[in-house]
PDB file of C-alpha atoms in Angstrom:
ATOM      1  CA  MET A   1      78.864  87.623 113.858  1.00  0.00           C
ATOM      2  CA  ALA A   2      75.820  88.516 115.696  1.00  0.00           C
ATOM      3  CA  THR A   3      76.147  87.526 119.511  1.00  0.00           C
ATOM      4  CA  THR A   4      79.320  86.685 121.502  1.00  0.00           C
ATOM      5  CA  ALA A   5      79.303  84.527 124.353  1.00  0.00           C
ATOM      6  CA  VAL A   6      80.915  85.622 127.533  1.00  0.00           C
ATOM      7  CA  CYS A   7      82.188  83.518 130.558  1.00  0.00           C
ATOM      8  CA  VAL A   8      83.563  85.212 133.622  1.00  0.00           C
ATOM      9  CA  MET A   9      86.056  82.976 135.802  1.00  0.00           C
ATOM     10  CA  ASP A  10      87.600  83.483 139.079  1.00  0.00           C
ATOM     11  CA  THR A  11      91.055  82.339 140.043  1.00  0.00           C
ATOM     12  CA  ASP A  12      90.122  79.121 141.271  1.00  0.00           C
ATOM     13  CA  GLY A  13      88.414  78.094 138.225  1.00  0.00           C
ATOM     14  CA  GLU A  14      84.396  78.819 139.215  1.00  0.00           C
ATOM     15  CA  VAL A  15      82.409  80.449 136.921  1.00  0.00           C
ATOM     16  CA  VAL A  16      81.122  83.637 138.068  1.00  0.00           C
ATOM     17  CA  ALA A  17      78.781  84.562 135.181  1.00  0.00           C
ATOM     18  CA  GLU A  18      77.693  83.249 131.747  1.00  0.00           C
ATOM     19  CA  PHE A  19      75.766  85.346 129.249  1.00  0.00           C
ATOM     20  CA  SER A  20      75.620  86.440 125.653  1.00  0.00           C
ATOM     21  CA  VAL A  21      75.720  89.957 124.188  1.00  0.00           C
ATOM     22  CA  PRO A  22      75.713  91.595 120.774  1.00  0.00           C
ATOM     23  CA  SER A  23      78.934  91.296 118.829  1.00  0.00           C
ATOM     24  CA  ASN A  24      80.168  94.858 119.306  1.00  0.00           C
ATOM     25  CA  ALA A  25      82.544  96.594 121.783  1.00  0.00           C
ATOM     26  CA  GLY A  26      80.031  98.859 123.274  1.00  0.00           C
ATOM     27  CA  GLU A  27      77.595  96.294 124.176  1.00  0.00           C
ATOM     28  CA  LEU A  28      80.692  94.034 125.598  1.00  0.00           C
ATOM     29  CA  GLY A  29      82.127  96.812 127.530  1.00  0.00           C
ATOM     30  CA  ILE A  30      78.577  97.462 129.202  1.00  0.00           C
ATOM     31  CA  ALA A  31      78.305  93.580 129.996  1.00  0.00           C
ATOM     32  CA  LEU A  32      81.816  93.755 131.660  1.00  0.00           C
ATOM     33  CA  THR A  33      81.427  96.832 133.707  1.00  0.00           C
ATOM     34  CA  PRO A  34      80.058  95.282 136.631  1.00  0.00           C
ATOM     35  CA  TYR A  35      83.295  93.177 137.046  1.00  0.00           C
ATOM     36  CA  ARG A  36      85.683  95.953 135.829  1.00  0.00           C
ATOM     37  CA  ASP A  37      87.434  96.322 139.349  1.00  0.00           C
ATOM     38  CA  ARG A  38      88.066  92.340 139.693  1.00  0.00           C
ATOM     39  CA  LEU A  39      88.979  91.725 136.010  1.00  0.00           C
ATOM     40  CA  VAL A  40      92.587  90.679 135.545  1.00  0.00           C
ATOM     41  CA  LEU A  41      92.638  89.966 131.753  1.00  0.00           C
ATOM     42  CA  VAL A  42      90.043  89.829 128.919  1.00  0.00           C
ATOM     43  CA  GLY A  43      90.709  87.391 126.095  1.00  0.00           C
ATOM     44  CA  LEU A  44      89.064  86.650 122.986  1.00  0.00           C
ATOM     45  CA  GLU A  45      90.088  84.138 120.003  1.00  0.00           C
ATOM     46  CA  ALA A  46      91.791  85.907 116.961  1.00  0.00           C
ATOM     47  CA  GLY A  47      89.431  86.332 114.069  1.00  0.00           C
ATOM     48  CA  PRO A  48      87.974  88.613 111.325  1.00  0.00           C
ATOM     49  CA  MET A  49      86.213  90.969 114.131  1.00  0.00           C
ATOM     50  CA  SER A  50      88.643  90.514 116.828  1.00  0.00           C
ATOM     51  CA  GLU A  51      90.652  93.591 116.144  1.00  0.00           C
ATOM     52  CA  TRP A  52      87.740  95.887 115.825  1.00  0.00           C
ATOM     53  CA  ILE A  53      86.344  94.501 119.181  1.00  0.00           C
ATOM     54  CA  THR A  54      89.589  94.767 120.656  1.00  0.00           C
ATOM     55  CA  LYS A  55      90.381  98.359 119.776  1.00  0.00           C
ATOM     56  CA  GLY A  56      86.869  99.212 121.255  1.00  0.00           C
ATOM     57  CA  LEU A  57      87.523  97.468 124.559  1.00  0.00           C
ATOM     58  CA  LEU A  58      90.981  99.019 124.881  1.00  0.00           C
ATOM     59  CA  ASP A  59      89.554 102.542 124.365  1.00  0.00           C
ATOM     60  CA  GLN A  60      87.227 101.549 127.451  1.00  0.00           C
ATOM     61  CA  GLY A  61      90.039 100.939 129.367  1.00  0.00           C
ATOM     62  CA  PHE A  62      89.938  96.976 129.607  1.00  0.00           C
ATOM     63  CA  GLU A  63      93.149  94.832 129.587  1.00  0.00           C
ATOM     64  CA  ILE A  64      92.448  92.477 126.607  1.00  0.00           C
ATOM     65  CA  THR A  65      94.611  90.297 124.522  1.00  0.00           C
ATOM     66  CA  GLN A  66      93.929  88.116 121.285  1.00  0.00           C
ATOM     67  CA  MET A  67      94.665  84.370 121.388  1.00  0.00           C
ATOM     68  CA  GLU A  68      96.344  82.569 118.746  1.00  0.00           C
ATOM     69  CA  THR A  69      93.629  80.700 116.823  1.00  0.00           C
ATOM     70  CA  ARG A  70      95.406  77.254 116.300  1.00  0.00           C
ATOM     71  CA  GLN A  71      96.335  76.912 120.041  1.00  0.00           C
ATOM     72  CA  VAL A  72      92.705  77.864 121.110  1.00  0.00           C
ATOM     73  CA  ASN A  73      91.247  75.346 118.701  1.00  0.00           C
ATOM     74  CA  ALA A  74      93.527  72.497 119.667  1.00  0.00           C
ATOM     75  CA  ALA A  75      92.548  73.074 123.244  1.00  0.00           C
ATOM     76  CA  LEU A  76      88.775  73.395 122.751  1.00  0.00           C
ATOM     77  CA  SER A  77      88.501  70.285 120.373  1.00  0.00           C
ATOM     78  CA  ALA A  78      88.941  68.250 123.361  1.00  0.00           C
ATOM     79  CA  SER A  79      85.361  68.977 124.381  1.00  0.00           C
ATOM     80  CA  MET A  80      82.916  66.575 123.107  1.00  0.00           C
ATOM     81  CA  VAL A  81      80.085  69.062 123.024  1.00  0.00           C
ATOM     82  CA  LYS A  82      80.816  72.266 120.722  1.00  0.00           C
ATOM     83  CA  THR A  83      78.824  75.148 121.676  1.00  0.00           C
ATOM     84  CA  ASP A  84      79.696  78.802 121.950  1.00  0.00           C
ATOM     85  CA  ARG A  85      78.954  78.690 125.775  1.00  0.00           C
ATOM     86  CA  ASN A  86      81.697  75.882 126.296  1.00  0.00           C
ATOM     87  CA  ASP A  87      83.983  77.635 123.935  1.00  0.00           C
ATOM     88  CA  ALA A  88      83.693  80.649 126.153  1.00  0.00           C
ATOM     89  CA  ARG A  89      84.348  78.544 129.126  1.00  0.00           C
ATOM     90  CA  GLY A  90      87.304  76.873 127.694  1.00  0.00           C
ATOM     91  CA  ILE A  91      88.852  80.277 126.918  1.00  0.00           C
ATOM     92  CA  ALA A  92      88.538  81.460 130.229  1.00  0.00           C
ATOM     93  CA  LYS A  93      90.167  78.302 131.421  1.00  0.00           C
ATOM     94  CA  LEU A  94      92.991  79.267 128.943  1.00  0.00           C
ATOM     95  CA  LEU A  95      93.414  82.758 130.273  1.00  0.00           C
ATOM     96  CA  ARG A  96      93.344  81.464 133.971  1.00  0.00           C
ATOM     97  CA  LEU A  97      95.940  78.932 133.091  1.00  0.00           C
ATOM     98  CA  GLY A  98      98.077  80.894 130.814  1.00  0.00           C
ATOM     99  CA  TRP A  99      98.111  78.427 128.179  1.00  0.00           C
ATOM    100  CA  PHE A 100      97.693  80.653 125.221  1.00  0.00           C
ATOM    101  CA  ARG A 101      99.984  82.713 122.684  1.00  0.00           C
ATOM    102  CA  PRO A 102      99.031  86.309 122.529  1.00  0.00           C
ATOM    103  CA  VAL A 103      98.741  87.872 118.982  1.00  0.00           C
ATOM    104  CA  HIS A 104      99.982  91.144 118.088  1.00  0.00           C
ATOM    105  CA  VAL A 105      97.089  93.843 117.311  1.00  0.00           C
ATOM    106  CA  LYS A 106      98.106  95.616 114.352  1.00  0.00           C
ATOM    107  CA  SER A 107      97.994  99.490 114.228  1.00  0.00           C
ATOM    108  CA  GLU A 108      95.318 101.505 112.166  1.00  0.00           C
ATOM    109  CA  THR A 109      97.867 102.283 109.518  1.00  0.00           C
ATOM    110  CA  ALA A 110      98.789  98.493 109.011  1.00  0.00           C
ATOM    111  CA  ARG A 111      94.954  97.514 108.933  1.00  0.00           C
ATOM    112  CA  GLU A 112      94.317 100.190 106.139  1.00  0.00           C
ATOM    113  CA  ARG A 113      97.294  98.748 104.121  1.00  0.00           C
ATOM    114  CA  ARG A 114      96.172  95.177 104.737  1.00  0.00           C
ATOM    115  CA  LEU A 115      92.526  96.330 103.436  1.00  0.00           C
ATOM    116  CA  LEU A 116      94.344  97.913 100.239  1.00  0.00           C
ATOM    117  CA  LEU A 117      96.221  94.556  99.508  1.00  0.00           C
ATOM    118  CA  SER A 118      93.317  92.141 100.362  1.00  0.00           C
ATOM    119  CA  ALA A 119      91.133  94.449  97.851  1.00  0.00           C
ATOM    120  CA  ARG A 120      93.491  94.154  95.272  1.00  0.00           C
ATOM    121  CA  GLN A 121      94.175  90.547  95.712  1.00  0.00           C
ATOM    122  CA  SER A 122      90.360  89.814  95.428  1.00  0.00           C
ATOM    123  CA  LEU A 123      89.968  91.710  92.286  1.00  0.00           C
ATOM    124  CA  GLN A 124      93.091  89.820  90.833  1.00  0.00           C
ATOM    125  CA  ASN A 125      91.336  86.585  91.758  1.00  0.00           C
ATOM    126  CA  ARG A 126      88.188  87.487  90.129  1.00  0.00           C
ATOM    127  CA  LEU A 127      90.024  88.511  86.843  1.00  0.00           C
ATOM    128  CA  ILE A 128      91.673  85.034  86.638  1.00  0.00           C
ATOM    129  CA  ASP A 129      88.400  83.461  87.394  1.00  0.00           C
ATOM    130  CA  ILE A 130      86.679  85.164  84.427  1.00  0.00           C
ATOM    131  CA  ASP A 131      89.555  84.523  82.176  1.00  0.00           C
ATOM    132  CA  ASN A 132      89.720  80.946  82.909  1.00  0.00           C
ATOM    133  CA  SER A 133      85.932  80.680  82.380  1.00  0.00           C
ATOM    134  CA  ILE A 134      86.198  82.294  79.114  1.00  0.00           C
ATOM    135  CA  ARG A 135      88.910  80.129  77.971  1.00  0.00           C
ATOM    136  CA  GLY A 136      86.800  77.001  78.996  1.00  0.00           C
ATOM    137  CA  LEU A 137      83.788  78.353  77.150  1.00  0.00           C
ATOM    138  CA  LEU A 138      85.767  79.043  74.026  1.00  0.00           C
ATOM    139  CA  ARG A 139      87.610  75.550  74.242  1.00  0.00           C
ATOM    140  CA  CYS A 140      84.298  73.698  73.476  1.00  0.00           C
ATOM    141  CA  PHE A 141      84.293  75.482  69.918  1.00  0.00           C
ATOM    142  CA  GLY A 142      87.882  74.911  69.283  1.00  0.00           C
ATOM    143  CA  LEU A 143      88.786  78.424  69.893  1.00  0.00           C
ATOM    144  CA  ARG A 144      92.152  78.883  71.835  1.00  0.00           C
ATOM    145  CA  PRO A 145      93.162  82.493  72.949  1.00  0.00           C
ATOM    146  CA  PRO A 146      96.716  82.991  73.477  1.00  0.00           C
ATOM    147  CA  ARG A 147      98.137  82.670  76.636  1.00  0.00           C
ATOM    148  CA  TYR A 148      99.869  85.982  77.356  1.00  0.00           C
ATOM    149  CA  LEU A 149      97.833  88.853  76.167  1.00  0.00           C
ATOM    150  CA  ARG A 150      98.013  91.488  78.802  1.00  0.00           C
ATOM    151  CA  GLY A 151      96.048  94.434  78.016  1.00  0.00           C
ATOM    152  CA  ARG A 152      95.186  93.074  74.696  1.00  0.00           C
ATOM    153  CA  TRP A 153      92.777  90.475  76.095  1.00  0.00           C
ATOM    154  CA  ASP A 154      89.473  92.035  75.184  1.00  0.00           C
ATOM    155  CA  ALA A 155      90.469  92.809  71.846  1.00  0.00           C
ATOM    156  CA  ALA A 156      91.885  89.363  71.078  1.00  0.00           C
ATOM    157  CA  ILE A 157      88.667  87.585  72.519  1.00  0.00           C
ATOM    158  CA  ARG A 158      86.310  89.621  70.629  1.00  0.00           C
ATOM    159  CA  GLU A 159      88.378  88.874  67.225  1.00  0.00           C
ATOM    160  CA  LEU A 160      87.923  85.154  67.940  1.00  0.00           C
ATOM    161  CA  ILE A 161      84.235  85.146  68.415  1.00  0.00           C
ATOM    162  CA  ASP A 162      83.552  87.566  65.609  1.00  0.00           C
ATOM    163  CA  GLY A 163      81.007  86.322  63.096  1.00  0.00           C
ATOM    164  CA  HIS A 164      79.465  83.661  65.905  1.00  0.00           C
ATOM    165  CA  ALA A 165      76.243  85.252  67.230  1.00  0.00           C
ATOM    166  CA  ALA A 166      75.838  82.711  70.144  1.00  0.00           C
ATOM    167  CA  LEU A 167      79.263  83.211  71.561  1.00  0.00           C
ATOM    168  CA  THR A 168      79.056  86.999  71.137  1.00  0.00           C
ATOM    169  CA  ASN A 169      75.751  87.034  73.059  1.00  0.00           C
ATOM    170  CA  VAL A 170      77.223  84.717  75.870  1.00  0.00           C
ATOM    171  CA  ILE A 171      81.102  86.266  76.025  1.00  0.00           C
ATOM    172  CA  GLU A 172      80.160  89.901  75.440  1.00  0.00           C
ATOM    173  CA  PRO A 173      78.599  90.525  79.246  1.00  0.00           C
ATOM    174  CA  MET A 174      81.477  88.833  80.684  1.00  0.00           C
ATOM    175  CA  LEU A 175      83.941  90.956  78.738  1.00  0.00           C
ATOM    176  CA  THR A 176      82.108  93.996  80.046  1.00  0.00           C
ATOM    177  CA  VAL A 177      82.335  92.835  83.792  1.00  0.00           C
ATOM    178  CA  ARG A 178      85.990  91.872  83.199  1.00  0.00           C
ATOM    179  CA  GLU A 179      86.684  95.468  81.942  1.00  0.00           C
ATOM    180  CA  SER A 180      85.405  97.056  84.875  1.00  0.00           C
ATOM    181  CA  LEU A 181      87.316  94.610  87.291  1.00  0.00           C
ATOM    182  CA  TYR A 182      90.411  95.273  85.480  1.00  0.00           C
ATOM    183  CA  GLN A 183      89.900  98.903  85.567  1.00  0.00           C
ATOM    184  CA  GLY A 184      89.485  98.685  89.424  1.00  0.00           C
ATOM    185  CA  TYR A 185      92.383  96.313  89.790  1.00  0.00           C
ATOM    186  CA  ILE A 186      94.730  98.797  87.817  1.00  0.00           C
ATOM    187  CA  ALA A 187      93.690 101.672  90.054  1.00  0.00           C
ATOM    188  CA  LEU A 188      94.319  99.579  93.405  1.00  0.00           C
ATOM    189  CA  THR A 189      97.513  98.648  91.901  1.00  0.00           C
ATOM    190  CA  GLU A 190      98.820 102.043  91.358  1.00  0.00           C
ATOM    191  CA  ARG A 191      97.574 102.997  94.858  1.00  0.00           C
ATOM    192  CA  VAL A 192      99.778 100.132  96.087  1.00  0.00           C
ATOM    193  CA  LYS A 193     102.718 101.425  94.160  1.00  0.00           C
ATOM    194  CA  GLU A 194     102.293 105.165  95.526  1.00  0.00           C
ATOM    195  CA  THR A 195     101.896 104.101  99.160  1.00  0.00           C
ATOM    196  CA  ALA A 196     104.923 102.017  98.927  1.00  0.00           C
ATOM    197  CA  HIS A 197     107.153 104.594  97.193  1.00  0.00           C
ATOM    198  CA  ASN A 198     105.877 107.340  99.737  1.00  0.00           C
ATOM    199  CA  ASP A 199     107.073 105.039 102.684  1.00  0.00           C
ATOM    200  CA  PRO A 200     110.785 105.489 103.816  1.00  0.00           C
ATOM    201  CA  VAL A 201     110.748 101.898 104.977  1.00  0.00           C
ATOM    202  CA  CYS A 202     109.335 100.294 102.061  1.00  0.00           C
ATOM    203  CA  ARG A 203     111.648 102.496  99.717  1.00  0.00           C
ATOM    204  CA  ARG A 204     114.661 100.941 101.820  1.00  0.00           C
ATOM    205  CA  LEU A 205     113.305  97.403 101.663  1.00  0.00           C
ATOM    206  CA  MET A 206     112.968  97.713  97.725  1.00  0.00           C
ATOM    207  CA  SER A 207     116.650  98.198  97.541  1.00  0.00           C
ATOM    208  CA  VAL A 208     116.694  94.415  97.605  1.00  0.00           C
ATOM    209  CA  PRO A 209     116.651  92.867  94.387  1.00  0.00           C
ATOM    210  CA  GLY A 210     113.376  91.024  93.644  1.00  0.00           C
ATOM    211  CA  ILE A 211     111.467  93.330  96.160  1.00  0.00           C
ATOM    212  CA  GLY A 212     108.954  95.384  94.663  1.00  0.00           C
ATOM    213  CA  PRO A 213     106.096  97.687  95.888  1.00  0.00           C
ATOM    214  CA  ILE A 214     103.682  94.943  96.725  1.00  0.00           C
ATOM    215  CA  VAL A 215     106.120  92.642  98.433  1.00  0.00           C
ATOM    216  CA  SER A 216     107.507  95.689 100.509  1.00  0.00           C
ATOM    217  CA  LEU A 217     104.021  96.995 101.396  1.00  0.00           C
ATOM    218  CA  THR A 218     102.963  93.504 102.313  1.00  0.00           C
ATOM    219  CA  TYR A 219     106.016  92.880 104.380  1.00  0.00           C
ATOM    220  CA  THR A 220     105.591  96.217 106.569  1.00  0.00           C
ATOM    221  CA  ALA A 221     101.872  95.808 106.924  1.00  0.00           C
ATOM    222  CA  THR A 222     101.879  92.335 108.267  1.00  0.00           C
ATOM    223  CA  ILE A 223     105.066  93.003 110.615  1.00  0.00           C
ATOM    224  CA  ASP A 224     103.611  96.183 111.561  1.00  0.00           C
ATOM    225  CA  ASN A 225     106.237  96.698 114.452  1.00  0.00           C
ATOM    226  CA  PRO A 226     109.666  95.278 114.089  1.00  0.00           C
ATOM    227  CA  GLU A 227     110.412  95.586 117.928  1.00  0.00           C
ATOM    228  CA  ARG A 228     107.911  92.817 118.540  1.00  0.00           C
ATOM    229  CA  PHE A 229     110.583  90.307 117.363  1.00  0.00           C
ATOM    230  CA  ARG A 230     113.680  89.966 119.740  1.00  0.00           C
ATOM    231  CA  SER A 231     115.629  88.387 116.818  1.00  0.00           C
ATOM    232  CA  SER A 232     115.326  88.718 112.913  1.00  0.00           C
ATOM    233  CA  ARG A 233     115.558  84.884 112.835  1.00  0.00           C
ATOM    234  CA  GLN A 234     111.985  84.688 114.440  1.00  0.00           C
ATOM    235  CA  VAL A 235     110.326  86.350 111.637  1.00  0.00           C
ATOM    236  CA  GLY A 236     110.810  83.374 109.455  1.00  0.00           C
ATOM    237  CA  ALA A 237     109.105  81.230 111.877  1.00  0.00           C
ATOM    238  CA  ALA A 238     106.465  83.588 112.387  1.00  0.00           C
ATOM    239  CA  ALA A 239     105.755  83.448 108.634  1.00  0.00           C
ATOM    240  CA  GLY A 240     105.594  79.615 108.562  1.00  0.00           C
ATOM    241  CA  LEU A 241     108.483  79.074 106.519  1.00  0.00           C
ATOM    242  CA  THR A 242     110.377  76.906 109.049  1.00  0.00           C
ATOM    243  CA  PRO A 243     110.470  73.253 108.904  1.00  0.00           C
ATOM    244  CA  ARG A 244     107.594  71.404 110.576  1.00  0.00           C
ATOM    245  CA  ARG A 245     108.832  68.455 113.211  1.00  0.00           C
ATOM    246  CA  TYR A 246     107.107  65.576 114.689  1.00  0.00           C
ATOM    247  CA  GLN A 247     108.736  63.701 117.271  1.00  0.00           C
ATOM    248  CA  SER A 248     107.142  60.799 119.442  1.00  0.00           C
ATOM    249  CA  GLY A 249     109.262  58.158 120.989  1.00  0.00           C
ATOM    250  CA  GLU A 250     111.532  56.617 118.420  1.00  0.00           C
ATOM    251  CA  MET A 251     109.846  58.643 115.501  1.00  0.00           C
ATOM    252  CA  ASP A 252     111.429  61.809 114.572  1.00  0.00           C
ATOM    253  CA  ARG A 253     110.282  63.188 111.426  1.00  0.00           C
ATOM    254  CA  ALA A 254     110.941  66.593 109.796  1.00  0.00           C
ATOM    255  CA  GLY A 255     108.406  67.521 107.335  1.00  0.00           C
ATOM    256  CA  THR A 256     107.291  70.508 104.989  1.00  0.00           C
ATOM    257  CA  ILE A 257     106.894  74.150 106.421  1.00  0.00           C
ATOM    258  CA  THR A 258     104.568  74.955 109.235  1.00  0.00           C
ATOM    259  CA  LYS A 259     102.426  77.305 107.319  1.00  0.00           C
ATOM    260  CA  CYS A 260     101.379  78.784 110.595  1.00  0.00           C
ATOM    261  CA  GLY A 261     101.879  82.524 109.905  1.00  0.00           C
ATOM    262  CA  ASP A 262     100.173  84.972 107.565  1.00  0.00           C
ATOM    263  CA  PRO A 263      99.601  83.427 104.178  1.00  0.00           C
ATOM    264  CA  MET A 264      99.631  86.726 102.207  1.00  0.00           C
ATOM    265  CA  LEU A 265     103.261  87.464 103.602  1.00  0.00           C
ATOM    266  CA  ARG A 266     104.454  83.771 103.006  1.00  0.00           C
ATOM    267  CA  THR A 267     103.039  84.085  99.400  1.00  0.00           C
ATOM    268  CA  ALA A 268     104.882  87.579  98.807  1.00  0.00           C
ATOM    269  CA  LEU A 269     108.344  86.288 100.029  1.00  0.00           C
ATOM    270  CA  TYR A 270     107.916  83.278  98.053  1.00  0.00           C
ATOM    271  CA  GLU A 271     107.361  85.226  95.042  1.00  0.00           C
ATOM    272  CA  ALA A 272     110.136  87.504  95.652  1.00  0.00           C
ATOM    273  CA  ALA A 273     112.430  84.550  96.123  1.00  0.00           C
ATOM    274  CA  ASN A 274     111.314  83.063  92.660  1.00  0.00           C
ATOM    275  CA  VAL A 275     111.853  86.542  91.046  1.00  0.00           C
ATOM    276  CA  ILE A 276     115.470  86.507  92.393  1.00  0.00           C
ATOM    277  CA  MET A 277     116.251  82.809  91.238  1.00  0.00           C
ATOM    278  CA  VAL A 278     114.558  83.033  87.703  1.00  0.00           C
ATOM    279  CA  ASN A 279     113.943  86.624  86.627  1.00  0.00           C
ATOM    280  CA  CYS A 280     117.131  88.548  87.860  1.00  0.00           C
ATOM    281  CA  LYS A 281     119.864  88.825  85.405  1.00  0.00           C
ATOM    282  CA  SER A 282     122.789  90.055  87.482  1.00  0.00           C
ATOM    283  CA  TRP A 283     124.554  87.631  90.144  1.00  0.00           C
ATOM    284  CA  PHE A 284     125.080  88.703  93.750  1.00  0.00           C
ATOM    285  CA  PRO A 285     125.894  86.626  96.683  1.00  0.00           C
ATOM    286  CA  LEU A 286     122.293  85.984  97.818  1.00  0.00           C
ATOM    287  CA  ARG A 287     121.270  84.564  94.323  1.00  0.00           C
ATOM    288  CA  SER A 288     124.415  82.530  93.915  1.00  0.00           C
ATOM    289  CA  TRP A 289     123.575  80.893  97.562  1.00  0.00           C
ATOM    290  CA  ALA A 290     120.194  80.241  96.455  1.00  0.00           C
ATOM    291  CA  MET A 291     121.196  78.748  92.943  1.00  0.00           C
ATOM    292  CA  ARG A 292     123.789  76.592  94.596  1.00  0.00           C
ATOM    293  CA  LEU A 293     121.166  75.244  97.159  1.00  0.00           C
ATOM    294  CA  ALA A 294     118.886  74.561  94.349  1.00  0.00           C
ATOM    295  CA  ALA A 295     121.617  72.352  92.517  1.00  0.00           C
ATOM    296  CA  ARG A 296     121.754  70.196  95.609  1.00  0.00           C
ATOM    297  CA  ARG A 297     118.281  70.116  97.149  1.00  0.00           C
ATOM    298  CA  GLY A 298     115.984  71.329  94.193  1.00  0.00           C
ATOM    299  CA  PRO A 299     114.478  74.474  93.232  1.00  0.00           C
ATOM    300  CA  LYS A 300     111.308  74.414  95.558  1.00  0.00           C
ATOM    301  CA  ARG A 301     113.324  74.021  98.583  1.00  0.00           C
ATOM    302  CA  ALA A 302     115.657  76.522  97.561  1.00  0.00           C
ATOM    303  CA  LYS A 303     113.109  79.143  97.127  1.00  0.00           C
ATOM    304  CA  VAL A 304     111.396  78.324 100.374  1.00  0.00           C
ATOM    305  CA  ALA A 305     114.708  78.708 102.197  1.00  0.00           C
ATOM    306  CA  LEU A 306     115.513  81.931 100.280  1.00  0.00           C
ATOM    307  CA  ALA A 307     111.984  83.460 101.126  1.00  0.00           C
ATOM    308  CA  ARG A 308     112.930  82.710 104.901  1.00  0.00           C
ATOM    309  CA  LYS A 309     116.390  84.380 104.434  1.00  0.00           C
ATOM    310  CA  LEU A 310     114.563  87.269 102.790  1.00  0.00           C
ATOM    311  CA  SER A 311     112.400  87.770 105.797  1.00  0.00           C
ATOM    312  CA  VAL A 312     115.558  87.970 107.825  1.00  0.00           C
ATOM    313  CA  ILE A 313     117.363  90.329 106.093  1.00  0.00           C
ATOM    314  CA  LEU A 314     114.363  92.575 105.315  1.00  0.00           C
ATOM    315  CA  HIS A 315     113.549  92.779 109.162  1.00  0.00           C
ATOM    316  CA  ARG A 316     117.198  93.602 109.934  1.00  0.00           C
ATOM    317  CA  MET A 317     117.274  96.187 107.317  1.00  0.00           C
ATOM    318  CA  TRP A 318     114.106  97.697 108.925  1.00  0.00           C
ATOM    319  CA  VAL A 319     115.497  97.969 112.456  1.00  0.00           C
ATOM    320  CA  ASP A 320     119.020  98.944 111.611  1.00  0.00           C
ATOM    321  CA  GLY A 321     117.794 101.587 109.114  1.00  0.00           C
ATOM    322  CA  THR A 322     120.319 100.480 106.338  1.00  0.00           C
ATOM    323  CA  GLU A 323     119.850  99.358 102.747  1.00  0.00           C
ATOM    324  CA  TYR A 324     120.819  96.319 101.072  1.00  0.00           C
ATOM    325  CA  GLN A 325     124.243  96.004  99.441  1.00  0.00           C
ATOM    326  CA  ALA A 326     124.468  93.420  96.599  1.00  0.00           C
ATOM    327  CA  ARG A 327     128.173  93.481  97.019  1.00  0.00           C
ATOM    328  CA  PRO A 328     129.354  94.629 100.361  1.00  0.00           C
ATOM    329  CA  ALA A 329     132.858  95.767 100.511  1.00  0.00           C
TER     330      ALA A 329
END
């Protein structure tokens, strides 16, 4: 957050310079300016500040790439001494050898949409935490609020603690904070719906049963540019929805999904698959396929498989500009 370690290395693997600069694009650009004519590539590990620094360096004319975090971490973990200086030298070696996987740098629109979705998710998590805390506190006094209250939560809790002074003094401030969080959560949810309905791609994706504004906006904000995938089948792997495999000698084991992609997108696709299998009342080929798979392999595996198939279908709809047909001719 404060400083960034920099290592400049030549094509023979010799270190030309090592230094630390403040973690902002302006200072990094000034520090790299003396080597501008000889620089082939500038790389940094993907992280929370990487997109901001990358954009700043690109505006200054540097050729820069973000490197996939898991691969970089696996390579740097071989070092016995973990320091920022050694990490910078290891990243320079990976760049020189080409042993890295570039990460897509999202556009400004995609980052703004991810910001909106992340803020909404954060408020939702805080609301769930407060609700669970209130339930736990009331349980000690034998009070159990109903599970599904929706917008009647505050009134139901106040009715339960009516006449109990100690509980009122403790729970009332929590209800006040919850009301403020709930209003902010509702406002952000409406903003998400408005953004999705105003976007033609999101409206097209919402033609699929089970795909709503949140899922469609999450999908478009994460994929950002559909042309970066040569095949629609690659989207499922990028979302971490493909099976993990471990093979060594005579051992060949297939495990759970890799979970190597964006967790927000993976969660949204899984929730959409759950809606299709559980909440949808009508039958169409995609749901029939998932239900037959659930009868053979179980509902959890069927939902993961359906989520992977949804990622492929949504990408193809996005590229082709077509809407979903539940019952094609």
